Amino acid sequence: MRTSIATVSLSGTLTEKLTAAARAGFDGVEIFENDLIGSPLTPEEVRDRAADLGLTIDLYQPVRDMEAVPEDEFARNLRRAAHKFRLMRRLGADTVLVCSTVSPHAVDDDALAAEQLGRLAGLAQESGVRVAYEALAWGRHVNTYDHAWRIVEAADHPALGICLDSFHILARGSDPTGIEAIPGDRIFFLQLADAPLMALDVLQWSRHYRCFPGQGDLDVPGLVRAAVRAGYDGPLSLEIFNDVFRQAEAGRTAVDGRRSLALLQESAGLTAPPAPVVPTGFAFVEIATADTARIAPVLTALGFSRTARHSGKPVDLWEQGEARILLNTDTGGYRPDPSLTAVGLESPDPEAASARAESLLAPVLPRRRAPGDAPLDAVAAPDGTEFFFCATGRPGHSSWTGDFAPAPHTPGGIGVTRVDHVALTQPWHQFDEAALFHRSVLGLRPHASVDLADPYGLLRSRAASNAEGTVRIALGAGASPTDDPARPQHVAFATDDLVGAVRRALGAGARLLPVPANYYDDLAACHAFAPGELETYRELGILYDRDEKGEFRHCYTVTTGRLFFELVERTGGYDGYGARNAPVRLAAQRA
Amino acid sequence: MRTSIATVSLSGTLTEKLTAAARAGFDGVEIFENDLIGSPLTPEEVRDRAADLGLTIDLYQPVRDMEAVPEDEFARNLRRAAHKFRLMRRLGADTVLVCSTVSPHAVDDDALAAEQLGRLAGLAQESGVRVAYEALAWGRHVNTYDHAWRIVEAADHPALGICLDSFHILARGSDPTGIEAIPGDRIFFLQLADAPLMALDVLQWSRHYRCFPGQGDLDVPGLVRAAVRAGYDGPLSLEIFNDVFRQAEAGRTAVDGRRSLALLQESAGLTAPPAPVVPTGFAFVEIATADTARIAPVLTALGFSRTARHSGKPVDLWEQGEARILLNTDTGGYRPDPSLTAVGLESPDPEAASARAESLLAPVLPRRRAPGDAPLDAVAAPDGTEFFFCATGRPGHSSWTGDFAPAPHTPGGIGVTRVDHVALTQPWHQFDEAALFHRSVLGLRPHASVDLADPYGLLRSRAASNAEGTVRIALGAGASPTDDPARPQHVAFATDDLVGAVRRALGAGARLLPVPANYYDDLAACHAFAPGELETYRELGILYDRDEKGEFRHCYTVTTGRLFFELVERTGGYDGYGARNAPVRLAAQRA
């Protein structure tokens, strides 16, 4: 089906919005009235600009407060509408959105509403315009789609149809299956938006917290299925009022929206893109730094050894158990501080994973980055992190390890078995995009979003993992966009014996984040421990949490640049990340 | 009464919070448990630090999920509480906040709750601690203060009393007059918070949107009156969970909070600080710029003449009608771009206005800024703007105009009569503080807050005015803290004939903000105009609005530095600022 996006969903001037929509691959746009009014372009220039960009203008929106009013007021409304219909001809838009009235002068009289909407449609028809009538969730008398449809049906005018908006319908808890009873050719338009479930006044909820389908909690695919079953074949159009999107770079938002529509079409059974390929583990994490002097001693103290060197690039492989770190000094002079730039994911089918990513607008990176390298499928995440789809040492696949020549080293280690999770702070405006990306492109399951109290604001955190918990990525966001330059990152290594691992790391010179004594006093109040257990944690700076399934012990290194490390021990199926301890960790990191 | 603030209301480390509270003049603090747990200071060190700063520790908070549970769970809860009571002894805190339980294991059994709370109080008493039981608005079985009081009364233990929290009580719509029936000595603590009215889940509302008393919509003074009538004589303590406060500089927030408590005590009739002195008009606006080359031609084109020069400083007075501008080039080398640094308000009693400001913690500026200057009372607003309390040319008062010597000039002008309003963009974190400052310190009446759609985000705007509308200040805030460096400002001049004034200004070379043709097409659709009227607006770039009382015509100059000017004509009692046109203005300014 054709895809469209309302200009109100994007930031910037009308020109910037059109350009962003076209670049992201949308077929058309809805022109939001205020975007046109504020633009120095004439309607004809907007029409031509859109055409040059390959965009149709699918809807002009909105015309408000038209129907069910006294005749003198309706005459004024018709006059206003006539102006807008003439404007639409200049703009080359043939469908107008008319929202159900919120006017205090409107009466609760469906027959009058139908009669007046019919006359409005007659006037529209003379200008070659169709009227799509939509029930606002907070409409004064009409606030459900079935009510709007009854009025449209009663008006019985060929230029009058219905506009369905997933937010207005689902936010009120209406059952969308009733849509299937509406003749498809009378559904003139389909606006799509998701939203997180909130117990908030529906008008405020709609105006500030809408998000792209798949980023909230509403069953938008179910609604699309119902509309398609009814025979609707117009565009799938995104109409999002969102305070963050208003600030974010339009090109980025448009890609996010286009991806959400691709995923929505798949979820609704309308398309069958390459299926998700769920990764099974971490192949490696890659740390870039111009100078290894700061990071190499940290890795050594954590028990890692340099086991191999890339045959053609200044990249070292450090290993311990199944945990592998690539240390890349080829930074073009940038990144004096170590930062995590790439993650290798073990993929059952790297090529299929890459095809999936490409179908969902993920930037696919060149497969062969240097002559002689094993070809490797990779994509860039919204935050710039590169994700490689790997088949480490698997027969029939080229393995990235083939590019490395073993280096002499002494086996050892502190007991790290593998990477437990990586934590990546996202750009503030891209938090929801990142969650959708990790779900749709990487095939990970997003967990609930949680707030973490930092001394200087609430941070957001949301994990995404595979079902087995062998791939876990914690996505974070700072308290405000001003935090963006910092964007800390960390890698957590799993061990089966945290106490032993910490003792060995400390013995090897690791510098761990100090934990306040008050924390252990609180632990003593909250839990009963085996004799000596709490004292050991206190001595070593180990944090503790438990949930209904198991226990979690963890500790952190001090930060190097924007990067730090965590050692974790999970027992009994604990599935979290120690969120309870995050305020203590954050306070210590600020100190 | 003594004043206190919960550490959770302020950003930073525990040490930073204590310092900020002490500097703002609070008598005590509530220690929020997580602030202590995350602190490297021992409880004894916290106690000593607070004592050094002259702060008492009035409350330790919170202990949760204690009561109305099976005996085995209660035993574990008592064990946990015993730890906390020991901690409180070390901390020197003698009152603990116990919130009504939200545990799924708790039963709806007041007798059990009373019995267990009584046992808890007994344990507390052994440690010299009192238990203040509070009904959370979302408590599982106990969520109103009268219910909590019935349980406390039934438990009948001297170490068990009630904690009243204005948010929990007023957010649920409970009638606070029932508080008067509670014996004052059984009200162990009074926590105060306001909040804007929102149709939002009460837990989310409480955790993210509380604000200082006077900044929201709740009748906090009424509740305080009821508690005082009941005989409560403990501290008035602020406990604010607010996402913005968490990010804002603690010292600034603490002063804001302390000011709100001073105002609250006045509102509740507990204190009688110097009464508000409402200004009657604008005496002048002061623009600072190192070089007048950019701004002087703008003022000239707007019809202003340089009428006088300060006798001792490089400050020129420009006048037109009753509108006066001071152009100050004494910027110490800073401010190459013109910016509005001070506002002179006509005050019926400048000294009383200054005394009022000082009593509300406004930084009072030196009265005599240079030898020979007329003494002038002035305070600094939260955004740094200096407000002078003036008695221009009034007998019996020294007038700032006495410092100026007339300069030769040709009378003229374009028809500006006076300053209509000044618009000051506030630092993002200080928007609510600014509104409270303008109300309490300057005696202005705040209007409703509105959102204005800029191409790159929603801006907030809130006007404050005197009753006559002769002093109007529009407070704004950017879409996010990243907008802070820009912070545009403008001065609006009133005229009785905007069309004539604009023609004369254009004739004199004024550069006005271009208005898109589409705007006028929309005006034509929305309103009927006299013949030629709309064409005149279109020709001159005049914006138009009307409300139920009258009409508003206005236009803007292009921006110089961060400063621009507006010409406005109000007719028939129009009381707004053309918010409907703000998106058009903002889009044009971005272009």
PDB file of C-alpha atoms in Angstrom, chain B residues 287 292-304 318 320 325 327 338 414 493 505 508-512 556-561 563-566:
ATOM      1  CA  ILE B 287      18.946  47.826  26.250  1.00  0.00           C
ATOM      2  CA  THR B 292      24.752  51.323  19.112  1.00  0.00           C
ATOM      3  CA  ALA B 293      25.437  51.072  15.392  1.00  0.00           C
ATOM      4  CA  ARG B 294      22.980  48.233  14.930  1.00  0.00           C
ATOM      5  CA  ILE B 295      20.201  49.270  17.263  1.00  0.00           C
ATOM      6  CA  ALA B 296      20.045  53.067  16.873  1.00  0.00           C
ATOM      7  CA  PRO B 297      18.809  52.950  13.254  1.00  0.00           C
ATOM      8  CA  VAL B 298      16.110  50.466  14.283  1.00  0.00           C
ATOM      9  CA  LEU B 299      14.872  52.783  17.040  1.00  0.00           C
ATOM     10  CA  THR B 300      15.013  55.759  14.724  1.00  0.00           C
ATOM     11  CA  ALA B 301      12.941  54.003  12.096  1.00  0.00           C
ATOM     12  CA  LEU B 302      10.409  53.107  14.802  1.00  0.00           C
ATOM     13  CA  GLY B 303      10.041  56.813  15.545  1.00  0.00           C
ATOM     14  CA  PHE B 304      12.196  57.117  18.660  1.00  0.00           C
ATOM     15  CA  TRP B 318      15.286  57.534  23.651  1.00  0.00           C
ATOM     16  CA  GLN B 320       8.392  58.450  21.944  1.00  0.00           C
ATOM     17  CA  ILE B 325      14.306  53.274  26.127  1.00  0.00           C
ATOM     18  CA  LEU B 327      20.506  52.582  25.509  1.00  0.00           C
ATOM     19  CA  PRO B 338      21.787  44.375  21.842  1.00  0.00           C
ATOM     20  CA  ILE B 414       5.332  57.204  14.219  1.00  0.00           C
ATOM     21  CA  PHE B 493       5.148  49.253  21.628  1.00  0.00           C
ATOM     22  CA  ALA B 505       8.064  53.171  10.095  1.00  0.00           C
ATOM     23  CA  ALA B 508      11.696  55.644   7.733  1.00  0.00           C
ATOM     24  CA  GLY B 509      13.460  52.445   6.715  1.00  0.00           C
ATOM     25  CA  ALA B 510      12.170  49.964   9.308  1.00  0.00           C
ATOM     26  CA  ARG B 511      12.702  46.321   8.352  1.00  0.00           C
ATOM     27  CA  LEU B 512       9.654  44.297   9.286  1.00  0.00           C
ATOM     28  CA  TYR B 556       7.380  42.600  14.206  1.00  0.00           C
ATOM     29  CA  THR B 557      10.757  43.973  13.213  1.00  0.00           C
ATOM     30  CA  VAL B 558      13.482  41.624  12.103  1.00  0.00           C
ATOM     31  CA  THR B 559      15.757  40.486  14.920  1.00  0.00           C
ATOM     32  CA  THR B 560      18.928  42.302  15.962  1.00  0.00           C
ATOM     33  CA  GLY B 561      21.084  40.009  18.081  1.00  0.00           C
ATOM     34  CA  LEU B 563      16.226  41.359  20.359  1.00  0.00           C
ATOM     35  CA  PHE B 564      13.309  42.393  18.182  1.00  0.00           C
ATOM     36  CA  PHE B 565      10.430  44.819  18.470  1.00  0.00           C
ATOM     37  CA  GLU B 566       6.702  44.591  17.991  1.00  0.00           C
TER      38      GLU B 566
END
